[in-house]
């Protein structure tokens, strides 16, 4: 690795940190507004003047300035470490997200595999947080999170196999490149029944992976106060929050890259090829990619404010008795189809 | 096999004998109801909000709202019913009798107003909003009125005074009353003192009972 490569990687990492923070601010604001308007409310309206646009900025400042309380009975090193591990898990996934043809942190040949691996790192942090808090609610939350995330890894992995089978590659970049040329070439539309089922299963299971409603039983305010982060305050709490929103974007980005044509515009002549302009193609690619991912983030919020929380048994039922058989049959049929017809 | 996911809505869902068709029907119903729910929340997005931005917009209160007590002193006849009925005793009312010939107007019940209301203080910080005082007020001078809120920085600011008089005017009326009282007392003392000397003293016990006037030492 040459010096310039290293510099570029560092620049990308710093850029992503900036993007994650800004995205989290915008997404939290958006979530408040979406939830408010779905409930015929207005949401934050005061801070910053126009429709309370700076509410989340003010909240972040508040969290930064708040006292960082560590319970006396907590396991201190673990307690301090946990939020960073959770955040690292979701942040590491950004390395392989292909924002544009030439805007990707690391185009490794096992991109999807890496992604599935690091995104389950978060559960270690969550378990750590729950255990170290020395609080029964926190521990319950952490145990639930572990059970849930481990179960949902399987349908996620199986449904990710569908685009991989079609593209015959694990590299995120190549997975997107096979979908070039208009929305009818996007995986979700080009192989309709299989890809659609995989898309729905992945998207749904990823909600469980990010601990969002209807799968927010690890945090379940009404049962567990706040689950694994009940003892956290100030900046450490903010880290969990940031990780949750970063994760939301990551799963949306994966769906975008694998099923919705990644950085390609819906109609081919809206794209700028790399040969014409490097910066232009990166910008337009990032624009399309982020727009699609953002749309999915909004859908996640929409689902969150629509559905009630599942019970633990219902959660397991959906995972093992609905998603699993469907993804298995889906993969099997697709493999047959690929073997016979291609 | 009963499926936990749909147990609660069992009555709404057609039950099938075949567990496999039951599974698919549950799944179908699950998908349909999720989409239905999403449509419901989506349809609320463009709807008008039902909340108001409180300090900036206010919902008008109903006329019978127990919001703020207001006394229109011009209609107050100094009957003190309100003070008597108040369970927490938060009224401080002082009145000064009008001079003979002084016209203070007519009360809503048709009688002439006889008293200047020098002080009509209500300590709203103690009010329990029972509304008894308003019901007790015959002349309807004491009423519930808007605004429904009165935030203050100092508890003293909740001591409302409805007399509507300047301090000088109050003092003037009080001084006048004082002077009149003094004159009356002096007159009464003179009256009491005069017959005291004239009639011959009966026994000390029966004397106090028959004489209505106080002893000379009382008014001073
Ligand atoms: S409403 Fe308030 S002032 Fe009137 S009687 Fe009740 S407590 Fe007293
Ligand atoms: S009851 Fe009404 S009229 Fe009587 S003293 Fe109170 S306010 Fe005045």
Coordinates of C-alpha atoms and ligand atoms in Angstrom, one line a residue:
Chain A
X1 CA 0.0 0.0 0.0
X2 CA 1.5 3.3 -1.1
X3 CA 1.4 6.5 0.9
X4 CA -1.3 8.0 -1.3
X5 CA -3.5 5.0 -0.8
X6 CA -3.2 5.3 2.9
X7 CA -4.0 9.0 2.8
X8 CA -7.0 8.3 0.7
X9 CA -8.2 5.6 3.1
X10 CA -7.8 7.9 6.0
X11 CA -9.6 10.7 4.1
X12 CA -12.5 8.2 3.4
X13 CA -12.7 7.2 7.0
X14 CA -12.8 10.8 8.2
X15 CA -15.4 11.6 5.5
X16 CA -17.5 8.7 6.6
X17 CA -17.4 9.7 10.3
X18 CA -18.6 13.2 9.2
X19 CA -21.3 11.6 7.0
X20 CA -22.4 9.3 9.9
X21 CA -22.7 12.2 12.3
X22 CA -24.6 14.4 9.9
X23 CA -26.7 11.6 8.8
X24 CA -27.6 10.7 12.4
X25 CA -28.6 14.3 13.1
X26 CA -30.7 14.5 10.1
X27 CA -32.2 11.0 10.6
X28 CA -33.1 11.7 14.2
X29 CA -34.8 14.9 13.2
X30 CA -36.6 13.2 10.4
X31 CA -37.7 10.4 12.7
X32 CA -39.2 12.8 15.1
X33 CA -41.0 14.6 12.3
X34 CA -42.2 11.5 10.6
X35 CA -43.4 10.0 13.9
X36 CA -45.1 13.3 14.8
X37 CA -46.9 13.7 11.6
X38 CA -48.0 10.1 11.6
X39 CA -49.6 10.8 15.0
X40 CA -51.1 14.1 13.8
X41 CA -48.6 16.1 15.9
X42 CA -45.9 18.6 14.9
X43 CA -42.8 17.4 16.5
X44 CA -40.0 19.8 17.5
X45 CA -41.0 23.3 16.4
X46 CA -39.0 25.7 18.5
X47 CA -35.2 25.2 18.5
X48 CA -33.5 27.0 15.8
X49 CA -36.5 28.8 14.3
X50 CA -37.8 27.1 11.2
X51 CA -39.7 23.9 12.3
X52 CA -37.2 23.3 15.0
X53 CA -34.5 22.2 12.6
X54 CA -31.6 22.4 15.1
X55 CA -33.3 20.3 17.8
X56 CA -31.0 17.4 17.3
X57 CA -28.0 19.6 17.2
X58 CA -29.0 21.1 20.6
X59 CA -29.6 17.6 21.9
X60 CA -26.2 16.5 20.8
X61 CA -24.6 19.4 22.6
X62 CA -26.6 18.5 25.6
X63 CA -25.4 14.9 25.5
X64 CA -21.8 16.1 25.0
X65 CA -22.0 18.3 28.1
X66 CA -23.9 15.9 30.3
X67 CA -22.2 14.1 33.2
X68 CA -21.0 10.7 32.3
X69 CA -22.4 8.5 35.1
X70 CA -20.9 5.1 35.7
X71 CA -22.8 3.0 38.3
X72 CA -20.7 2.0 41.3
X73 CA -21.6 -1.6 40.9
X74 CA -20.7 -1.6 37.2
X75 CA -17.8 -3.6 35.7
X76 CA -16.0 -0.4 34.8
X77 CA -13.6 -1.3 32.0
X78 CA -16.3 -3.3 30.1
X79 CA -18.9 -0.6 30.8
X80 CA -16.6 2.0 29.3
X81 CA -15.6 -0.1 26.3
X82 CA -19.1 -1.3 25.3
X83 CA -20.4 1.7 23.4
X84 CA -17.3 2.0 21.4
X85 CA -17.4 -1.6 20.3
X86 CA -21.0 -1.2 19.3
X87 CA -20.1 1.8 17.3
X88 CA -17.0 0.2 15.8
X89 CA -19.2 -2.7 14.6
X90 CA -21.5 -0.4 12.7
X91 CA -18.8 1.9 11.5
X92 CA -16.6 -0.8 10.1
X93 CA -19.4 -1.9 7.8
X94 CA -19.1 1.5 6.0
X95 CA -15.8 0.5 4.6
X96 CA -17.4 -1.7 1.9
X97 CA -20.4 0.4 1.1
X98 CA -20.1 1.4 -2.6
X99 CA -21.3 5.0 -2.8
X100 CA -20.2 5.2 -6.4
X101 CA -18.2 3.3 -8.9
X102 CA -15.1 5.0 -7.7
X103 CA -16.2 5.9 -4.2
X104 CA -15.8 2.9 -2.0
X105 CA -13.6 2.5 1.0
X106 CA -12.2 -0.9 0.2
X107 CA -13.5 -3.0 -2.6
X108 CA -12.5 -6.3 -1.1
X109 CA -13.4 -9.5 -2.9
X110 CA -15.4 -10.8 0.1
X111 CA -17.3 -7.6 0.7
X112 CA -20.7 -9.1 1.6
X113 CA -19.1 -11.7 3.8
X114 CA -17.1 -9.0 5.6
X115 CA -20.2 -7.0 6.1
X116 CA -22.2 -9.8 7.6
X117 CA -19.2 -10.5 9.9
X118 CA -18.7 -7.0 11.2
X119 CA -22.3 -6.2 11.6
X120 CA -22.6 -9.0 14.1
X121 CA -19.8 -7.4 16.1
X122 CA -22.3 -5.1 17.6
X123 CA -24.0 -7.8 19.5
X124 CA -20.8 -8.3 21.5
X125 CA -20.8 -4.7 22.5
X126 CA -24.5 -4.9 23.4
X127 CA -23.9 -8.0 25.6
X128 CA -20.9 -6.3 27.2
X129 CA -23.0 -3.2 28.0
X130 CA -25.8 -5.3 29.4
X131 CA -23.5 -7.4 31.5
X132 CA -21.3 -4.6 32.7
X133 CA -24.2 -2.4 33.8
X134 CA -25.0 -4.9 36.5
X135 CA -28.6 -4.2 36.1
X136 CA -31.3 -6.8 35.5
X137 CA -33.1 -4.8 32.9
X138 CA -29.9 -4.2 31.0
X139 CA -29.0 -7.8 31.2
X140 CA -32.4 -8.9 30.0
X141 CA -32.1 -6.5 27.1
X142 CA -28.7 -7.7 26.2
X143 CA -29.7 -11.4 26.3
X144 CA -32.7 -10.6 24.1
X145 CA -30.5 -8.7 21.7
X146 CA -28.1 -11.6 21.5
X147 CA -30.8 -14.2 20.9
X148 CA -32.5 -12.0 18.3
X149 CA -29.4 -11.0 16.4
X150 CA -28.0 -14.5 16.3
X151 CA -31.3 -15.9 15.0
X152 CA -31.7 -13.2 12.4
X153 CA -28.2 -13.6 11.0
X154 CA -29.3 -16.8 9.3
X155 CA -32.2 -15.5 7.2
X156 CA -30.1 -12.4 6.4
X157 CA -27.2 -14.6 5.2
X158 CA -29.5 -16.8 3.2
X159 CA -31.3 -13.9 1.5
X160 CA -28.0 -12.2 0.7
X161 CA -27.1 -15.3 -1.2
X162 CA -29.7 -14.5 -3.8
X163 CA -27.9 -11.5 -5.4
X164 CA -24.6 -13.3 -4.8
X165 CA -25.8 -16.3 -6.8
X166 CA -26.9 -14.0 -9.6
X167 CA -23.8 -11.9 -9.7
X168 CA -21.4 -14.8 -9.0
X169 CA -19.3 -12.5 -6.8
X170 CA -19.0 -11.4 -3.2
X171 CA -17.5 -8.0 -4.0
X172 CA -19.9 -5.2 -3.4
X173 CA -18.7 -3.3 -6.4
X174 CA -19.3 -6.2 -8.8
X175 CA -22.6 -6.9 -7.2
X176 CA -23.7 -3.4 -8.2
X177 CA -22.1 -3.5 -11.6
X178 CA -24.2 -6.4 -12.8
X179 CA -27.3 -4.2 -12.3
X180 CA -26.2 -1.5 -14.7
X181 CA -28.5 -0.1 -17.3
X182 CA -31.9 1.0 -16.0
X183 CA -34.1 -0.1 -13.2
X184 CA -35.4 -3.1 -15.1
X185 CA -31.9 -4.5 -14.6
X186 CA -31.9 -4.1 -10.9
X187 CA -31.8 -7.4 -9.1
X188 CA -35.1 -6.9 -7.4
X189 CA -36.9 -6.5 -10.8
X190 CA -34.7 -8.6 -13.0
X191 CA -35.3 -11.8 -11.1
X192 CA -38.6 -10.9 -9.7
X193 CA -40.0 -13.6 -7.5
X194 CA -36.7 -14.8 -6.0
X195 CA -35.2 -11.4 -5.5
X196 CA -38.4 -9.9 -4.2
X197 CA -38.7 -12.5 -1.5
X198 CA -35.0 -12.2 -0.6
X199 CA -35.4 -8.4 -0.5
X200 CA -38.4 -8.5 1.8
X201 CA -36.8 -11.1 4.1
X202 CA -33.5 -9.2 4.2
X203 CA -35.1 -5.9 4.9
X204 CA -37.4 -7.3 7.5
X205 CA -34.7 -9.3 9.2
X206 CA -32.4 -6.3 9.1
X207 CA -34.9 -4.4 11.2
X208 CA -34.3 -7.1 13.8
X209 CA -30.6 -6.7 13.3
X210 CA -30.7 -3.0 14.0
X211 CA -33.1 -3.5 17.0
X212 CA -35.8 -1.3 15.6
X213 CA -39.5 -1.6 16.1
X214 CA -41.3 -4.0 15.6
X215 CA -38.2 -5.9 16.8
X216 CA -37.0 -3.5 19.5
X217 CA -37.5 -6.0 22.3
X218 CA -34.0 -5.5 23.5
X219 CA -34.8 -1.9 24.2
X220 CA -38.5 -2.2 24.9
X221 CA -39.1 0.9 26.9
X222 CA -42.3 -0.2 28.4
X223 CA -40.8 -3.5 29.7
X224 CA -37.1 -2.9 30.2
X225 CA -36.9 0.8 30.7
X226 CA -34.3 1.1 27.9
X227 CA -32.7 -2.3 27.8
X228 CA -29.0 -2.7 27.5
X229 CA -28.2 1.1 27.6
X230 CA -30.4 1.9 30.6
X231 CA -27.4 2.8 32.7
X232 CA -25.7 4.9 30.1
X233 CA -25.8 8.6 30.0
X234 CA -24.2 11.5 28.2
X235 CA -21.8 10.8 25.4
X236 CA -21.7 7.0 25.9
X237 CA -25.4 6.9 25.4
X238 CA -25.1 9.0 22.4
X239 CA -22.6 6.5 21.0
X240 CA -25.3 3.8 21.1
X241 CA -27.7 6.1 19.5
X242 CA -25.2 7.0 16.8
X243 CA -24.6 3.3 16.2
X244 CA -28.3 2.6 15.8
X245 CA -28.7 5.2 13.2
X246 CA -25.4 4.3 11.4
X247 CA -26.7 0.7 11.3
X248 CA -30.0 1.8 9.8
X249 CA -28.1 3.4 7.0
X250 CA -25.8 0.4 6.6
X251 CA -28.7 -2.1 6.2
X252 CA -30.4 0.3 3.8
X253 CA -27.2 0.7 1.9
X254 CA -26.8 -3.0 1.6
X255 CA -30.3 -3.4 0.3
X256 CA -29.6 -0.5 -2.2
X257 CA -26.4 -2.1 -3.4
X258 CA -27.6 -5.6 -3.7
X259 CA -31.2 -5.2 -4.8
X260 CA -31.8 -1.7 -5.9
X261 CA -29.1 -1.0 -8.4
X262 CA -26.6 0.7 -6.0
X263 CA -25.2 3.9 -7.5
X264 CA -27.0 3.6 -10.9
X265 CA -29.8 6.0 -11.7
X266 CA -33.2 4.4 -12.5
X267 CA -32.8 5.5 -16.1
X268 CA -29.3 5.0 -17.7
X269 CA -28.9 8.4 -19.3
X270 CA -29.0 10.1 -15.9
X271 CA -25.7 8.6 -15.0
X272 CA -22.3 10.1 -15.6
X273 CA -19.8 7.4 -16.5
X274 CA -16.4 7.3 -14.8
X275 CA -14.7 7.9 -18.2
X276 CA -16.4 11.2 -18.7
X277 CA -15.7 12.8 -15.3
X278 CA -14.3 11.1 -12.2
X279 CA -15.7 13.7 -9.7
X280 CA -19.0 14.0 -11.6
X281 CA -19.6 10.2 -11.6
X282 CA -18.7 10.0 -7.9
X283 CA -21.1 12.8 -7.0
X284 CA -24.0 11.6 -9.1
X285 CA -23.4 8.0 -7.9
X286 CA -23.3 9.0 -4.3
X287 CA -26.4 11.1 -4.9
X288 CA -28.4 8.2 -6.3
X289 CA -27.1 5.8 -3.7
X290 CA -27.8 8.0 -0.8
X291 CA -31.3 8.8 -2.1
X292 CA -32.3 5.2 -2.4
X293 CA -30.8 4.4 1.0
X294 CA -32.5 7.4 2.6
X295 CA -35.8 6.2 1.1
X296 CA -35.3 2.9 2.8
X297 CA -34.4 4.6 6.0
X298 CA -37.8 6.4 5.8
X299 CA -39.5 3.1 5.2
X300 CA -37.8 1.8 8.4
X301 CA -39.2 4.7 10.3
X302 CA -42.6 4.3 8.7
X303 CA -42.6 0.6 9.9
X304 CA -41.5 1.6 13.3
X305 CA -44.4 4.0 13.8
X306 CA -46.8 1.6 12.3
X307 CA -46.3 -1.7 14.0
X308 CA -46.4 -2.6 17.7
X309 CA -43.5 -4.4 19.3
X310 CA -43.5 -8.2 19.0
X311 CA -43.3 -10.6 21.9
X312 CA -40.2 -12.7 22.2
X313 CA -42.0 -15.8 21.1
X314 CA -43.5 -14.1 18.1
X315 CA -40.1 -12.8 17.1
X316 CA -38.6 -16.3 17.2
X317 CA -41.6 -17.7 15.4
X318 CA -41.2 -15.2 12.5
X319 CA -37.5 -15.9 12.3
X320 CA -37.4 -19.7 12.5
X321 CA -40.8 -20.7 11.1
X322 CA -41.3 -18.1 8.4
X323 CA -38.1 -16.5 7.2
X324 CA -36.0 -19.6 7.4
X325 CA -38.1 -22.0 5.3
X326 CA -38.9 -19.3 2.8
X327 CA -35.3 -18.3 2.4
X328 CA -34.2 -21.9 2.1
X329 CA -36.8 -22.7 -0.5
X330 CA -36.1 -19.4 -2.3
X331 CA -32.3 -20.3 -2.5
X332 CA -33.1 -23.8 -3.6
X333 CA -35.4 -22.8 -6.4
X334 CA -33.1 -20.0 -7.5
X335 CA -30.1 -22.4 -7.6
X336 CA -32.2 -24.8 -9.7
X337 CA -33.2 -22.0 -12.0
X338 CA -29.7 -20.7 -12.4
X339 CA -28.3 -24.3 -12.9
X340 CA -30.9 -25.1 -15.6
X341 CA -31.4 -21.8 -17.4
X342 CA -28.0 -20.1 -17.4
Chain B
X1 CA -51.2 -26.2 16.1
X2 CA -52.1 -22.8 17.4
X3 CA -49.8 -20.0 16.1
X4 CA -48.8 -17.5 18.7
X5 CA -48.6 -14.6 16.2
X6 CA -52.3 -14.7 15.6
X7 CA -53.7 -16.0 18.9
X8 CA -54.9 -12.6 20.0
X9 CA -56.9 -12.0 16.8
X10 CA -58.2 -15.5 16.7
X11 CA -61.8 -14.4 16.4
X12 CA -61.1 -12.4 13.2
X13 CA -59.1 -15.1 11.4
X14 CA -60.8 -18.0 9.7
X15 CA -59.4 -21.2 11.2
X16 CA -58.5 -24.0 8.9
X17 CA -58.1 -27.6 9.8
X18 CA -55.0 -28.2 7.8
X19 CA -52.0 -26.7 9.6
X20 CA -50.2 -25.9 6.4
X21 CA -53.1 -23.9 4.9
X22 CA -53.4 -22.3 8.3
X23 CA -49.7 -21.3 8.1
X24 CA -50.1 -19.7 4.7
X25 CA -53.4 -18.0 5.6
X26 CA -51.7 -16.6 8.7
X27 CA -48.8 -15.4 6.6
X28 CA -51.1 -13.8 4.1
X29 CA -53.1 -12.1 6.8
X30 CA -49.9 -10.9 8.4
X31 CA -48.7 -9.3 5.1
X32 CA -52.1 -7.7 4.4
X33 CA -52.5 -6.3 7.8
X34 CA -49.0 -4.8 7.8
X35 CA -49.7 -3.1 4.5
X36 CA -53.0 -2.0 5.8
X37 CA -51.3 -0.5 8.9
X38 CA -48.8 1.2 6.8
X39 CA -51.5 2.8 4.8
X40 CA -53.2 4.0 7.9
X41 CA -50.1 5.7 9.2
X42 CA -49.2 7.1 5.8
X43 CA -52.7 8.5 5.4
X44 CA -52.1 10.5 8.6
X45 CA -48.9 12.2 7.3
X46 CA -50.6 15.0 5.3
X47 CA -53.5 15.4 7.8
X48 CA -53.8 18.6 9.8
X49 CA -52.2 18.3 13.2
X50 CA -54.5 18.2 16.2
X51 CA -52.0 19.7 18.6
X52 CA -51.4 23.5 18.9
X53 CA -48.2 25.3 19.5
X54 CA -49.4 26.3 22.9
X55 CA -47.9 29.6 23.9
X56 CA -48.3 30.9 20.3
X57 CA -51.7 29.5 19.5
X58 CA -54.3 29.0 22.1
X59 CA -57.5 27.0 22.1
X60 CA -60.4 29.2 23.3
X61 CA -61.7 27.9 26.6
X62 CA -65.3 27.2 27.3
X63 CA -67.2 30.0 29.1
X64 CA -67.6 27.9 32.2
X65 CA -63.9 27.2 32.4
X66 CA -62.6 27.9 35.9
X67 CA -59.7 29.9 34.7
X68 CA -59.0 33.2 36.6
X69 CA -61.2 34.9 39.1
X70 CA -62.1 38.5 38.2
X71 CA -64.2 40.8 40.3
X72 CA -65.8 43.7 38.6
X73 CA -65.8 46.0 41.7
X74 CA -68.4 48.4 40.3
X75 CA -71.0 45.6 40.7
X76 CA -69.7 44.3 44.0
X77 CA -72.0 45.1 46.9
X78 CA -69.6 44.2 49.7
X79 CA -71.8 41.4 51.0
X80 CA -68.8 39.2 51.8
X81 CA -70.5 36.0 50.7
X82 CA -67.5 35.1 48.7
X83 CA -65.2 35.5 51.6
X84 CA -67.4 33.5 53.9
X85 CA -67.9 30.6 51.5
X86 CA -64.2 30.2 50.4
X87 CA -62.9 27.0 51.9
X88 CA -59.3 28.2 51.9
X89 CA -60.1 31.8 53.0
X90 CA -58.1 33.7 50.6
X91 CA -60.1 36.9 50.3
X92 CA -59.0 40.1 51.8
X93 CA -61.9 42.6 51.4
X94 CA -62.0 46.1 52.8
X95 CA -64.9 48.4 52.2
X96 CA -65.5 52.0 53.1
X97 CA -69.1 53.2 53.5
X98 CA -70.0 55.9 51.0
X99 CA -70.9 59.4 52.4
X100 CA -74.6 60.2 52.6
X101 CA -75.5 61.6 49.2
X102 CA -72.5 60.2 47.4
X103 CA -73.7 58.2 44.3
X104 CA -71.8 55.0 43.6
X105 CA -74.3 53.7 41.1
X106 CA -76.8 50.8 41.1
X107 CA -75.8 47.2 41.7
X108 CA -77.1 44.6 39.2
X109 CA -79.7 43.5 41.7
X110 CA -81.3 47.0 41.6
X111 CA -80.1 48.2 45.0
X112 CA -77.8 51.3 45.2
X113 CA -74.1 50.5 45.8
X114 CA -73.2 51.7 49.3
X115 CA -69.6 50.7 49.7
X116 CA -66.3 51.7 48.2
X117 CA -64.3 48.5 47.7
X118 CA -60.9 49.7 48.8
X119 CA -59.3 46.3 48.8
X120 CA -60.4 43.2 47.0
X121 CA -57.5 40.8 47.2
X122 CA -57.6 37.2 46.1
X123 CA -54.5 35.1 46.7
X124 CA -54.8 32.9 43.6
X125 CA -51.8 30.8 44.7
X126 CA -54.0 29.1 47.3
X127 CA -57.2 28.9 45.3
X128 CA -58.5 25.4 44.8
X129 CA -60.8 26.4 41.9
X130 CA -63.9 25.1 43.7
X131 CA -66.0 27.9 42.3
X132 CA -68.1 28.4 45.4
X133 CA -67.3 32.0 45.6
X134 CA -68.6 32.6 42.1
X135 CA -71.8 30.8 42.9
X136 CA -72.2 32.7 46.1
X137 CA -71.9 36.1 44.5
X138 CA -75.5 37.4 44.1
X139 CA -74.5 40.3 42.0
X140 CA -72.4 38.2 39.6
X141 CA -69.6 40.6 40.0
X142 CA -67.1 37.8 40.8
X143 CA -66.7 35.7 37.7
X144 CA -64.4 33.2 36.0
X145 CA -62.7 34.8 33.1
X146 CA -59.9 34.3 30.6
X147 CA -57.0 34.0 30.5
X148 CA -56.6 30.5 31.6
X149 CA -53.0 30.9 32.6
X150 CA -51.1 33.4 34.6
X151 CA -47.5 32.4 35.0
X152 CA -45.6 34.6 37.4
X153 CA -42.0 34.7 38.7
X154 CA -43.0 35.6 42.2
X155 CA -45.7 34.1 44.3
X156 CA -46.7 37.6 45.5
X157 CA -47.8 38.3 41.9
X158 CA -50.6 35.9 42.3
X159 CA -52.2 38.1 45.0
X160 CA -54.7 39.8 42.7
X161 CA -56.2 43.1 43.6
X162 CA -59.4 44.1 41.9
X163 CA -60.2 47.4 43.7
X164 CA -58.8 49.3 40.7
X165 CA -57.8 52.3 43.0
X166 CA -54.6 54.1 43.3
X167 CA -52.8 53.9 46.7
X168 CA -53.5 57.6 47.3
X169 CA -57.3 57.2 46.7
X170 CA -57.3 54.2 49.0
X171 CA -55.5 56.1 51.6
X172 CA -57.9 59.0 51.2
X173 CA -60.9 56.8 51.6
X174 CA -59.4 55.0 54.6
X175 CA -58.5 58.3 56.2
X176 CA -62.0 59.5 55.6
X177 CA -63.4 56.4 57.2
X178 CA -61.0 56.7 60.1
X179 CA -62.0 60.3 60.7
X180 CA -65.7 59.4 60.5
X181 CA -65.3 56.4 62.8
X182 CA -63.4 58.6 65.2
X183 CA -66.1 61.3 65.1
X184 CA -68.8 58.6 65.6
X185 CA -66.9 57.1 68.5
X186 CA -66.4 60.4 70.0
X187 CA -70.1 61.1 69.6
X188 CA -70.9 57.8 71.1
X189 CA -68.5 58.3 74.0
X190 CA -70.0 61.7 74.6
X191 CA -73.5 60.2 74.5
X192 CA -72.4 57.4 76.8
X193 CA -70.6 59.7 79.1
X194 CA -73.5 62.2 79.4
X195 CA -76.2 59.9 80.8
X196 CA -73.6 58.1 83.0
X197 CA -73.3 61.1 85.2
X198 CA -77.0 62.0 85.4
X199 CA -78.9 58.9 86.6
X200 CA -78.3 57.6 90.0
X201 CA -76.2 54.4 90.0
X202 CA -78.1 51.2 90.7
X203 CA -76.3 48.0 91.8
X204 CA -73.2 47.4 89.8
X205 CA -74.4 44.0 88.3
X206 CA -77.7 45.2 86.8
X207 CA -76.2 48.5 85.7
X208 CA -74.0 46.9 83.0
X209 CA -76.9 44.9 81.6
X210 CA -79.1 47.9 81.2
X211 CA -76.6 50.3 79.8
X212 CA -76.0 49.6 76.1
X213 CA -73.1 52.0 75.6
X214 CA -69.5 50.9 76.2
X215 CA -67.5 52.3 79.0
X216 CA -65.7 55.6 78.3
X217 CA -62.3 54.0 78.2
X218 CA -63.3 51.9 75.1
X219 CA -63.1 54.3 72.2
X220 CA -60.0 56.2 72.0
Ligands
LIG1 S1 -62.8 29.2 43.8 FE1 -60.9 29.8 44.9 S2 -61.4 31.7 45.8 FE2 -63.3 30.9 45.1 S3 -64.1 29.8 47.0 FE3 -63.0 28.3 45.8 S4 -61.0 28.4 46.7 FE4 -62.0 30.2 47.4
LIG2 S1 -70.0 37.9 46.9 FE1 -69.9 39.2 45.1 S2 -70.9 41.1 45.8 FE2 -70.4 39.9 47.6 S3 -68.4 40.7 48.3 FE3 -68.0 38.9 47.0 S4 -67.7 39.8 45.0 FE4 -68.7 41.4 46.2

